[in-house]
Amino acid sequence: MEVGAQFGDEGKGKIFDFLSADAKYVVRTGGGPNAGHTIHLPQGVVVLHQLSCGVLRRGVVGVSGPGMVVQPFSIEEEIRELERRGLLQGEVAISDRAHVLLPVHEIEDAWQDDLRARRNPEGALGTTRRGIGPAYSDRAARWGIRIADLDRPAVLRENLELMYAAKSHLANLPPIDELASRLAEVGGRLAPYVRSIEPILWDALARGERVLLEGAQSALLDLDFGTYPFVTSSHPTSAGALVGSGLPPTEVDSVLGIAKAYATRVGGGPFPTEETGEAGEFLRRVGGERGATTGRARRCGWLDLVLLRYAARLNGLTALAITKVDVLGGLEEVPVCTQYEMPDASTVRDVLPTHADDLARARPVYERLPGWPEFHARLRERLRREGASALPATLRRFLDRIVEETGVPVELVGYGPARDETLRLPPPVTRRTGAGLSAWSG
Ligand code: IMP
């Protein structure tokens, strides 16, 4: 399985797409239209919000899984758009157990974040306003509507009425009758894609087929283990990917964490290595750091190894993919944060302070590594032809430091947006000496 190891936007789409070439099923396990997985195909750029990137590969089934909250009208548009562009090469499957995200949830999401902002501008979460939190809240309240309910008019009606009764404080909700009939109609159009996913995946694994779990969002946005309350409302960790797919832990053979060579965050919340000046502007400009879903400029900063170690332990990472190393090319030195100094003079290396306020007061301590050359056309060409042996020595050292500091081997390196700008590093001859954090020795 593959999970984000920072605050989201690690370039997961490109890595999922790269790995889906060897898979039979690729399953999105959580979240909804808040995600935006960008994939650069030879035919053009695709941003997938609710579909799994498996749908782009011939012979692969791209599953929108049970742990998701699916906006039925926009997922239908996403399918049609890919069809129009001739890019729907694989098969689309939507879990019958996924919950339905309604226009009502989008209105409620905006209402909630505006309420927070009015009380305290610093407290606004800056959600994507796609209705994620309210949709998961209704799931937990047990009057949520599931994809399987779209052809059950009585359940649909009853649950809509319960939801509306609980949301009487919201203005401009669409009339129930109109919403119920639109939902029944879209349900009919989506029916050919709807499947009971879990038995399909169990049978596929029993036949020895490869299933890839595609985690949207990222560890630090996890509802319980992220920077609460500045988090999303799902569980974008390896444990969450299992709950969101119906697969048991005994089926997992690897957990790949995806991290950028630097760090970004969209929305509110603590971000210890954030650079608000020139360095941040450089990363934003060269890295093209703008949200794929909301178009918001991303906050930018340096790689935070404290948070990466935490993500490694939380997810049980067995390997890392480090993306966008080309963005840092040409810098004289590359800072990486190895620990925090806290206001009480204590140091933090691999845990996340429970209170977001405490994390906001952490002072990052940096190690400055020598930079590597710019990724000009000749270097890219050599990397394509010769693979990892063409990596500049200083970049190799940067990657080695990540391995030393996290205890997790780097398996993939992304150095550009295209499908073929991904390097597979040879597996290290290593022995794991402790729970995710100890050094690897040769
Ligand atoms: P929500 O998921 O829309 O409720 O947003 C909660 C927080 O998670 C906000 O700070 C969002 O910016 C952030 N977030 C949600 N989805 C993504 C994503 O796919 N990439 C990066 N940040 C995200």
Tab-separated table of C-alpha atoms and ligand atoms in Angstrom:
chain	number	residue	atom	x	y	z
A	1	MET	CA	0.000	0.000	0.000
A	2	GLU	CA	0.996	3.601	-0.506
A	3	VAL	CA	0.354	6.459	1.917
A	4	GLY	CA	1.247	10.147	2.126
A	5	ALA	CA	3.892	10.811	4.790
A	6	GLN	CA	3.608	14.601	5.216
A	7	PHE	CA	0.705	17.098	4.972
A	8	GLY	CA	-0.597	15.971	1.566
A	9	ASP	CA	0.440	17.010	-1.939
A	10	GLU	CA	3.598	14.875	-1.928
A	11	GLY	CA	3.172	13.994	-5.601
A	12	LYS	CA	1.301	10.822	-4.698
A	13	GLY	CA	-0.634	10.743	-7.988
A	14	LYS	CA	2.514	10.282	-10.016
A	15	ILE	CA	3.832	7.480	-7.787
A	16	PHE	CA	0.435	5.687	-7.668
A	17	ASP	CA	0.312	5.870	-11.451
A	18	PHE	CA	3.857	4.510	-11.750
A	19	LEU	CA	3.091	1.569	-9.451
A	20	SER	CA	-0.331	0.816	-10.918
A	21	ALA	CA	1.407	-0.538	-14.029
A	22	ASP	CA	2.011	-3.793	-12.078
A	23	ALA	CA	-1.370	-3.978	-10.310
A	24	LYS	CA	-4.713	-5.563	-11.109
A	25	TYR	CA	-6.727	-3.462	-8.637
A	26	VAL	CA	-5.907	0.031	-7.370
A	27	VAL	CA	-8.144	1.094	-4.484
A	28	ARG	CA	-8.681	4.646	-3.125
A	29	THR	CA	-9.310	4.023	0.537
A	30	GLY	CA	-10.534	7.299	2.038
A	31	GLY	CA	-11.431	10.940	1.582
A	32	GLY	CA	-13.448	12.240	-1.331
A	33	PRO	CA	-13.349	15.221	-3.687
A	34	ASN	CA	-10.890	17.019	-1.358
A	35	ALA	CA	-8.069	15.052	-3.052
A	36	GLY	CA	-6.444	16.016	-6.337
A	37	HIS	CA	-4.015	13.458	-7.741
A	38	THR	CA	-2.179	14.995	-10.684
A	39	ILE	CA	-0.808	12.691	-13.357
A	40	HIS	CA	1.195	13.812	-16.392
A	41	LEU	CA	0.378	11.458	-19.249
A	42	PRO	CA	1.875	11.716	-22.703
A	43	GLN	CA	-1.612	12.872	-23.867
A	44	GLY	CA	-1.898	15.651	-21.257
A	45	VAL	CA	-2.367	16.371	-17.566
A	46	VAL	CA	-5.126	14.607	-15.599
A	47	VAL	CA	-6.257	15.521	-12.084
A	48	LEU	CA	-8.211	12.736	-10.396
A	49	HIS	CA	-10.358	13.755	-7.458
A	50	GLN	CA	-12.495	10.724	-6.662
A	51	LEU	CA	-11.364	8.062	-9.104
A	52	SER	CA	-8.384	5.867	-8.420
A	53	CYS	CA	-5.473	6.217	-10.825
A	54	GLY	CA	-6.001	2.571	-11.797
A	55	VAL	CA	-8.676	3.775	-14.237
A	56	LEU	CA	-5.938	5.184	-16.480
A	57	ARG	CA	-4.304	1.783	-17.164
A	58	ARG	CA	-5.570	-0.883	-19.511
A	59	GLY	CA	-6.333	-4.124	-17.659
A	60	VAL	CA	-6.491	-2.411	-14.252
A	61	VAL	CA	-9.601	-1.848	-12.115
A	62	GLY	CA	-9.593	1.544	-10.390
A	63	VAL	CA	-11.735	1.291	-7.263
A	64	SER	CA	-13.289	4.162	-5.332
A	65	GLY	CA	-13.307	2.235	-2.088
A	66	PRO	CA	-15.591	1.642	0.908
A	67	GLY	CA	-13.825	4.192	3.119
A	68	MET	CA	-14.572	7.081	0.790
A	69	VAL	CA	-17.264	9.749	0.816
A	70	VAL	CA	-18.271	9.962	-2.827
A	71	GLN	CA	-19.932	13.019	-4.392
A	72	PRO	CA	-22.064	11.216	-6.987
A	73	PHE	CA	-22.578	14.139	-9.365
A	74	SER	CA	-18.923	15.086	-9.595
A	75	ILE	CA	-17.644	11.491	-9.823
A	76	GLU	CA	-19.995	11.024	-12.762
A	77	GLU	CA	-18.515	14.147	-14.401
A	78	GLU	CA	-15.016	12.824	-13.739
A	79	ILE	CA	-15.831	9.550	-15.500
A	80	ARG	CA	-17.426	11.340	-18.475
A	81	GLU	CA	-14.511	13.760	-18.795
A	82	LEU	CA	-11.988	10.900	-18.960
A	83	GLU	CA	-14.185	9.150	-21.536
A	84	ARG	CA	-14.369	12.339	-23.628
A	85	ARG	CA	-10.562	12.628	-23.588
A	86	GLY	CA	-10.116	8.937	-24.427
A	87	LEU	CA	-8.169	8.393	-21.188
A	88	LEU	CA	-10.444	5.887	-19.475
A	89	GLN	CA	-8.308	2.861	-20.269
A	90	GLY	CA	-9.024	0.776	-17.176
A	91	GLU	CA	-12.275	-0.122	-15.439
A	92	VAL	CA	-14.136	2.043	-12.902
A	93	ALA	CA	-15.566	0.405	-9.780
A	94	ILE	CA	-17.351	2.245	-6.958
A	95	SER	CA	-17.901	0.559	-3.598
A	96	ASP	CA	-21.533	0.039	-2.614
A	97	ARG	CA	-20.472	0.762	0.984
A	98	ALA	CA	-18.928	4.169	0.244
A	99	HIS	CA	-20.949	7.025	1.701
A	100	VAL	CA	-22.639	9.642	-0.431
A	101	LEU	CA	-21.391	13.188	-0.043
A	102	LEU	CA	-24.298	15.576	-0.690
A	103	PRO	CA	-24.551	19.241	-1.699
A	104	VAL	CA	-25.872	19.699	1.847
A	105	HIS	CA	-22.466	18.668	3.205
A	106	GLU	CA	-20.689	21.255	1.079
A	107	ILE	CA	-22.959	23.998	2.504
A	108	GLU	CA	-22.397	22.711	6.052
A	109	ASP	CA	-18.603	22.551	5.594
A	110	ALA	CA	-18.482	26.246	4.586
A	111	TRP	CA	-20.829	27.168	7.470
A	112	GLN	CA	-18.623	25.360	9.994
A	113	ASP	CA	-15.334	26.858	8.827
A	114	ASP	CA	-16.880	30.356	8.636
A	115	LEU	CA	-18.120	29.916	12.209
A	116	ARG	CA	-14.609	29.034	13.378
A	117	ALA	CA	-13.101	31.970	11.470
A	118	ARG	CA	-15.611	34.442	12.984
A	119	ARG	CA	-14.743	33.305	16.498
A	120	ASN	CA	-10.988	33.194	15.861
A	121	PRO	CA	-9.366	33.823	12.468
A	122	GLU	CA	-6.370	31.709	13.565
A	123	GLY	CA	-8.692	28.801	14.300
A	124	ALA	CA	-10.123	28.370	10.786
A	125	LEU	CA	-9.125	25.000	9.374
A	126	GLY	CA	-9.158	26.213	5.795
A	127	THR	CA	-10.906	23.043	4.617
A	128	THR	CA	-11.325	22.386	0.917
A	129	ARG	CA	-15.060	23.156	1.431
A	130	ARG	CA	-15.946	19.971	-0.402
A	131	GLY	CA	-18.124	18.697	2.471
A	132	ILE	CA	-15.739	16.053	3.816
A	133	GLY	CA	-16.137	16.624	7.579
A	134	PRO	CA	-19.962	16.831	7.528
A	135	ALA	CA	-20.244	13.739	5.285
A	136	TYR	CA	-18.119	11.668	7.676
A	137	SER	CA	-20.075	13.135	10.644
A	138	ASP	CA	-23.331	11.905	9.113
A	139	ARG	CA	-21.754	8.505	8.518
A	140	ALA	CA	-20.886	8.353	12.241
A	141	ALA	CA	-24.376	9.592	13.166
A	142	ARG	CA	-25.715	6.595	11.203
A	143	TRP	CA	-28.097	8.541	9.020
A	144	GLY	CA	-25.584	8.717	6.215
A	145	ILE	CA	-26.621	7.546	2.756
A	146	ARG	CA	-24.493	4.869	1.142
A	147	ILE	CA	-24.012	4.319	-2.570
A	148	ALA	CA	-26.032	1.109	-2.117
A	149	ASP	CA	-28.963	3.167	-0.794
A	150	LEU	CA	-29.374	5.182	-3.979
A	151	ASP	CA	-31.814	2.609	-5.371
A	152	ARG	CA	-33.707	2.248	-2.065
A	153	PRO	CA	-36.151	5.198	-2.145
A	154	ALA	CA	-37.469	4.582	1.383
A	155	VAL	CA	-33.990	4.575	3.012
A	156	LEU	CA	-32.932	7.556	0.921
A	157	ARG	CA	-35.972	9.590	1.955
A	158	GLU	CA	-35.832	8.629	5.646
A	159	ASN	CA	-32.144	9.448	5.974
A	160	LEU	CA	-32.458	12.723	4.083
A	161	GLU	CA	-35.265	13.753	6.433
A	162	LEU	CA	-33.199	12.888	9.503
A	163	MET	CA	-30.238	14.828	8.114
A	164	TYR	CA	-32.336	17.862	7.251
A	165	ALA	CA	-33.924	17.845	10.722
A	166	ALA	CA	-30.417	17.921	12.211
A	167	LYS	CA	-29.323	20.760	9.916
A	168	SER	CA	-32.215	23.165	10.366
A	169	HIS	CA	-29.688	25.924	11.181
A	170	LEU	CA	-28.454	25.906	7.573
A	171	ALA	CA	-29.942	28.199	4.964
A	172	ASN	CA	-30.395	27.485	1.248
A	173	LEU	CA	-30.535	23.702	1.419
A	174	PRO	CA	-31.971	22.222	-1.784
A	175	PRO	CA	-35.581	20.988	-1.353
A	176	ILE	CA	-35.649	17.348	-0.194
A	177	ASP	CA	-37.939	16.166	-3.016
A	178	GLU	CA	-35.702	17.612	-5.681
A	179	LEU	CA	-32.520	16.218	-4.055
A	180	ALA	CA	-34.063	12.765	-3.547
A	181	SER	CA	-35.062	12.494	-7.195
A	182	ARG	CA	-31.690	13.788	-8.462
A	183	LEU	CA	-29.928	11.240	-6.233
A	184	ALA	CA	-32.109	8.386	-7.502
A	185	GLU	CA	-31.354	9.453	-11.091
A	186	VAL	CA	-27.584	9.720	-10.623
A	187	GLY	CA	-27.697	6.411	-8.735
A	188	GLY	CA	-29.222	4.823	-11.825
A	189	ARG	CA	-26.500	6.216	-14.062
A	190	LEU	CA	-23.714	5.102	-11.682
A	191	ALA	CA	-25.221	1.628	-11.113
A	192	PRO	CA	-23.106	-0.070	-13.817
A	193	TYR	CA	-19.966	0.843	-11.831
A	194	VAL	CA	-21.183	-0.121	-8.352
A	195	ARG	CA	-19.734	-3.289	-6.831
A	196	SER	CA	-19.433	-5.084	-3.538
A	197	ILE	CA	-15.671	-4.583	-3.446
A	198	GLU	CA	-14.381	-6.601	-0.502
A	199	PRO	CA	-15.089	-10.114	-1.862
A	200	ILE	CA	-13.656	-9.071	-5.234
A	201	LEU	CA	-10.400	-8.039	-3.533
A	202	TRP	CA	-10.263	-11.135	-1.288
A	203	ASP	CA	-10.698	-13.385	-4.344
A	204	ALA	CA	-8.112	-11.430	-6.324
A	205	LEU	CA	-5.556	-11.837	-3.524
A	206	ALA	CA	-6.353	-15.539	-3.254
A	207	ARG	CA	-5.554	-15.832	-6.991
A	208	GLY	CA	-2.227	-14.089	-6.364
A	209	GLU	CA	-3.213	-10.841	-8.126
A	210	ARG	CA	-1.680	-7.562	-7.019
A	211	VAL	CA	-3.861	-5.079	-5.154
A	212	LEU	CA	-2.566	-1.586	-4.514
A	213	LEU	CA	-4.148	0.563	-1.804
A	214	GLU	CA	-3.975	4.237	-2.700
A	215	GLY	CA	-4.181	6.508	0.339
A	216	ALA	CA	-5.392	10.052	-0.301
A	217	GLN	CA	-4.364	12.923	2.046
A	218	SER	CA	-1.569	12.112	4.477
A	219	ALA	CA	-0.363	11.040	7.910
A	220	LEU	CA	-0.247	14.516	9.446
A	221	LEU	CA	-3.856	15.117	8.369
A	222	ASP	CA	-5.107	11.947	10.120
A	223	LEU	CA	-8.186	12.636	12.258
A	224	ASP	CA	-6.633	11.050	15.370
A	225	PHE	CA	-2.870	11.154	14.808
A	226	GLY	CA	-2.446	14.350	12.786
A	227	THR	CA	-2.283	17.953	13.974
A	228	TYR	CA	-5.834	17.932	15.418
A	229	PRO	CA	-8.031	19.909	14.858
A	230	PHE	CA	-6.161	20.974	11.686
A	231	VAL	CA	-6.789	17.627	10.026
A	232	THR	CA	-9.168	15.989	7.605
A	233	SER	CA	-11.989	13.734	8.813
A	234	SER	CA	-10.654	10.385	7.589
A	235	HIS	CA	-7.694	8.160	8.469
A	236	PRO	CA	-5.026	8.508	5.773
A	237	THR	CA	-2.662	6.054	7.498
A	238	SER	CA	-1.840	2.420	6.714
A	239	ALA	CA	-4.352	1.311	9.368
A	240	GLY	CA	-6.982	3.578	7.798
A	241	ALA	CA	-6.274	2.128	4.362
A	242	LEU	CA	-7.251	-1.310	5.685
A	243	VAL	CA	-10.487	-0.089	7.249
A	244	GLY	CA	-11.167	1.824	4.027
A	245	SER	CA	-10.733	-1.232	1.815
A	246	GLY	CA	-11.961	-4.177	3.881
A	247	LEU	CA	-8.611	-5.960	3.631
A	248	PRO	CA	-6.999	-7.593	6.679
A	249	PRO	CA	-3.511	-6.566	7.939
A	250	THR	CA	-2.197	-10.051	7.165
A	251	GLU	CA	-2.460	-9.304	3.434
A	252	VAL	CA	-0.108	-6.299	3.530
A	253	ASP	CA	3.373	-6.962	2.201
A	254	SER	CA	4.694	-3.409	1.956
A	255	VAL	CA	3.857	0.097	3.103
A	256	LEU	CA	5.371	2.807	0.936
A	257	GLY	CA	5.394	6.328	2.357
A	258	ILE	CA	5.510	9.187	-0.134
A	259	ALA	CA	7.294	12.404	0.845
A	260	LYS	CA	8.521	15.439	-1.033
A	261	ALA	CA	12.179	16.513	-0.777
A	262	TYR	CA	10.804	19.605	1.008
A	263	ALA	CA	7.456	20.258	2.699
A	264	THR	CA	4.173	21.978	1.912
A	265	ARG	CA	0.841	22.430	3.615
A	266	VAL	CA	-2.477	23.891	2.454
A	267	GLY	CA	-4.978	25.286	4.921
A	268	GLY	CA	-4.437	26.229	8.569
A	269	GLY	CA	-2.400	24.537	11.280
A	270	PRO	CA	1.138	24.327	12.631
A	271	PHE	CA	4.006	23.859	10.169
A	272	PRO	CA	7.355	24.095	12.014
A	273	THR	CA	9.635	24.241	8.949
A	274	GLU	CA	7.506	26.773	7.031
A	275	GLU	CA	9.457	29.505	5.208
A	276	THR	CA	7.360	32.630	4.799
A	277	GLY	CA	10.046	34.699	3.033
A	278	GLU	CA	12.138	34.323	-0.098
A	279	ALA	CA	12.927	30.624	0.378
A	280	GLY	CA	9.218	29.794	0.599
A	281	GLU	CA	8.505	31.857	-2.499
A	282	PHE	CA	11.297	30.009	-4.354
A	283	LEU	CA	9.845	26.589	-3.441
A	284	ARG	CA	6.319	27.691	-4.386
A	285	ARG	CA	7.450	29.060	-7.763
A	286	VAL	CA	9.871	26.336	-8.817
A	287	GLY	CA	7.756	23.517	-7.347
A	288	GLY	CA	4.506	24.874	-8.852
A	289	GLU	CA	2.972	24.644	-5.382
A	290	ARG	CA	-0.685	25.442	-5.902
A	291	GLY	CA	-3.538	23.179	-4.704
A	292	ALA	CA	-4.811	20.789	-7.404
A	293	THR	CA	-8.338	20.910	-5.923
A	294	THR	CA	-8.778	24.461	-4.679
A	295	GLY	CA	-6.060	26.373	-6.589
A	296	ARG	CA	-4.827	27.842	-3.267
A	297	ALA	CA	-1.119	28.703	-2.969
A	298	ARG	CA	0.525	26.079	-0.767
A	299	ARG	CA	2.593	27.077	2.266
A	300	CYS	CA	6.174	25.879	1.683
A	301	GLY	CA	9.199	24.959	3.811
A	302	TRP	CA	12.045	22.499	4.314
A	303	LEU	CA	11.958	18.749	4.814
A	304	ASP	CA	10.986	17.896	8.388
A	305	LEU	CA	12.593	14.631	9.494
A	306	VAL	CA	10.886	14.755	12.891
A	307	LEU	CA	7.506	14.486	11.193
A	308	LEU	CA	8.817	11.936	8.694
A	309	ARG	CA	10.093	9.681	11.508
A	310	TYR	CA	6.713	10.032	13.198
A	311	ALA	CA	4.940	9.107	9.943
A	312	ALA	CA	7.307	6.129	9.551
A	313	ARG	CA	6.413	4.798	12.994
A	314	LEU	CA	2.714	5.554	12.704
A	315	ASN	CA	2.377	3.775	9.353
A	316	GLY	CA	5.034	1.080	9.791
A	317	LEU	CA	6.659	2.283	6.568
A	318	THR	CA	8.774	-0.333	4.820
A	319	ALA	CA	9.993	2.008	2.066
A	320	LEU	CA	9.955	5.652	1.027
A	321	ALA	CA	9.403	7.428	-2.267
A	322	ILE	CA	11.036	10.874	-2.300
A	323	THR	CA	9.531	13.163	-4.930
A	324	LYS	CA	10.435	16.481	-6.574
A	325	VAL	CA	14.177	16.343	-5.861
A	326	ASP	CA	14.662	18.336	-9.086
A	327	VAL	CA	12.944	21.375	-7.498
A	328	LEU	CA	15.884	21.804	-5.095
A	329	GLY	CA	18.495	21.398	-7.852
A	330	GLY	CA	20.924	24.349	-8.034
A	331	LEU	CA	20.680	25.325	-4.347
A	332	GLU	CA	24.018	25.716	-2.606
A	333	GLU	CA	22.762	23.929	0.483
A	334	VAL	CA	19.596	22.094	1.445
A	335	PRO	CA	18.397	22.411	5.044
A	336	VAL	CA	16.659	19.439	6.689
A	337	CYS	CA	15.107	19.641	10.155
A	338	THR	CA	16.475	16.877	12.381
A	339	GLN	CA	14.850	17.815	15.696
A	340	TYR	CA	12.762	20.450	17.467
A	341	GLU	CA	13.696	22.552	20.446
A	342	MET	CA	10.663	23.145	22.606
A	343	PRO	CA	10.022	26.261	24.756
A	344	ASP	CA	10.877	24.257	27.921
A	345	ALA	CA	14.331	23.439	26.378
A	346	SER	CA	13.430	19.802	25.749
A	347	THR	CA	14.068	18.270	22.341
A	348	VAL	CA	11.664	16.295	20.158
A	349	ARG	CA	12.861	13.845	17.499
A	350	ASP	CA	10.110	11.447	16.559
A	351	VAL	CA	6.823	12.212	18.266
A	352	LEU	CA	4.096	14.677	17.429
A	353	PRO	CA	3.171	16.990	20.313
A	354	THR	CA	-0.482	16.281	21.130
A	355	HIS	CA	-1.494	19.951	21.090
A	356	ALA	CA	-1.282	21.860	17.825
A	357	ASP	CA	-0.284	24.931	19.908
A	358	ASP	CA	2.804	23.132	21.212
A	359	LEU	CA	3.831	22.088	17.701
A	360	ALA	CA	3.406	25.709	16.586
A	361	ARG	CA	5.956	26.719	19.264
A	362	ALA	CA	8.535	24.082	18.244
A	363	ARG	CA	11.802	25.566	16.926
A	364	PRO	CA	13.235	23.480	14.085
A	365	VAL	CA	16.937	22.612	14.299
A	366	TYR	CA	18.467	22.265	10.836
A	367	GLU	CA	21.309	20.296	9.353
A	368	ARG	CA	22.524	21.927	6.121
A	369	LEU	CA	23.410	19.403	3.457
A	370	PRO	CA	25.367	20.294	0.325
A	371	GLY	CA	23.087	20.986	-2.649
A	372	TRP	CA	23.076	19.180	-5.984
A	373	PRO	CA	23.190	20.514	-9.552
A	374	GLU	CA	20.197	21.730	-11.506
A	375	PHE	CA	18.243	19.098	-13.381
A	376	HIS	CA	19.109	20.208	-16.897
A	377	ALA	CA	18.151	18.109	-19.940
A	378	ARG	CA	21.469	16.215	-20.010
A	379	LEU	CA	21.176	15.018	-16.420
A	380	ARG	CA	17.557	13.940	-16.980
A	381	GLU	CA	18.593	12.021	-20.052
A	382	ARG	CA	21.422	10.259	-18.177
A	383	LEU	CA	19.059	9.325	-15.327
A	384	ARG	CA	16.599	7.880	-17.829
A	385	ARG	CA	19.323	5.856	-19.534
A	386	GLU	CA	21.605	4.858	-16.663
A	387	GLY	CA	19.218	4.904	-13.682
A	388	ALA	CA	20.376	5.408	-10.096
A	389	SER	CA	24.100	5.297	-10.957
A	390	ALA	CA	23.688	8.730	-12.608
A	391	LEU	CA	22.407	10.396	-9.417
A	392	PRO	CA	24.629	13.318	-8.364
A	393	ALA	CA	26.716	12.343	-5.306
A	394	THR	CA	25.310	15.150	-3.143
A	395	LEU	CA	21.735	14.106	-3.926
A	396	ARG	CA	22.685	10.536	-3.042
A	397	ARG	CA	23.971	11.865	0.273
A	398	PHE	CA	20.678	13.692	0.916
A	399	LEU	CA	18.768	10.451	0.278
A	400	ASP	CA	21.181	8.494	2.496
A	401	ARG	CA	20.608	10.991	5.331
A	402	ILE	CA	16.862	10.405	5.033
A	403	VAL	CA	17.449	6.645	5.304
A	404	GLU	CA	19.774	7.079	8.301
A	405	GLU	CA	17.379	9.425	10.073
A	406	THR	CA	14.151	7.487	9.464
A	407	GLY	CA	15.368	3.891	9.340
A	408	VAL	CA	13.366	3.412	6.142
A	409	PRO	CA	15.013	2.699	2.769
A	410	VAL	CA	14.321	5.040	-0.139
A	411	GLU	CA	12.995	2.892	-2.963
A	412	LEU	CA	11.749	5.465	-5.483
A	413	VAL	CA	12.928	8.943	-6.410
A	414	GLY	CA	10.848	11.342	-8.515
A	415	TYR	CA	12.746	13.989	-10.469
A	416	GLY	CA	10.032	15.433	-12.721
A	417	PRO	CA	6.328	15.192	-13.432
A	418	ALA	CA	6.453	12.718	-16.332
A	419	ARG	CA	5.708	9.015	-15.922
A	420	ASP	CA	9.275	8.032	-16.819
A	421	GLU	CA	10.926	10.555	-14.478
A	422	THR	CA	10.944	8.090	-11.577
A	423	LEU	CA	13.994	6.126	-10.474
A	424	ARG	CA	13.875	2.812	-8.709
A	425	LEU	CA	16.833	2.518	-6.311
A	426	PRO	CA	18.354	-0.916	-5.785
A	427	PRO	CA	17.185	-2.426	-2.476
A	428	PRO	CA	19.725	-1.848	0.315
A	429	VAL	CA	21.485	-4.838	1.856
A	430	THR	CA	20.197	-3.966	5.277
A	431	ARG	CA	19.061	-5.415	8.515
A	432	ARG	CA	16.290	-3.778	10.448
A	433	THR	CA	17.405	-3.377	14.032
A	434	GLY	CA	14.401	-1.831	15.690
A	435	ALA	CA	10.830	-0.628	15.405
A	436	GLY	CA	10.969	1.569	12.337
A	437	LEU	CA	13.488	4.004	13.675
A	438	SER	CA	16.781	2.302	14.334
A	439	ALA	CA	19.590	2.581	11.889
A	440	TRP	CA	19.892	0.242	8.933
A	441	SER	CA	23.253	-1.381	8.674
A	442	GLY	CA	24.932	-2.747	5.586
B	1	IMP	P1	-10.953	18.817	4.385
B	1	IMP	O1	-10.349	17.484	4.104
B	1	IMP	O2	-11.532	19.477	3.163
B	1	IMP	O3	-11.920	18.780	5.526
B	1	IMP	O4	-9.775	19.806	4.848
B	1	IMP	C1	-9.099	19.675	6.108
B	1	IMP	C2	-7.626	20.046	5.952
B	1	IMP	O5	-6.974	19.063	5.148
B	1	IMP	C3	-7.395	21.390	5.237
B	1	IMP	O6	-6.236	21.984	5.800
B	1	IMP	C4	-7.118	20.979	3.801
B	1	IMP	O7	-6.345	21.927	3.112
B	1	IMP	C5	-6.355	19.676	4.021
B	1	IMP	N1	-6.496	18.737	2.885
B	1	IMP	C6	-7.557	17.963	2.594
B	1	IMP	N2	-7.326	17.227	1.494
B	1	IMP	C7	-6.084	17.534	1.094
B	1	IMP	C8	-5.255	17.067	0.017
B	1	IMP	O8	-5.629	16.220	-0.791
B	1	IMP	N3	-4.007	17.638	-0.054
B	1	IMP	C9	-3.567	18.552	0.854
B	1	IMP	N4	-4.305	19.007	1.858
B	1	IMP	C10	-5.548	18.498	1.990
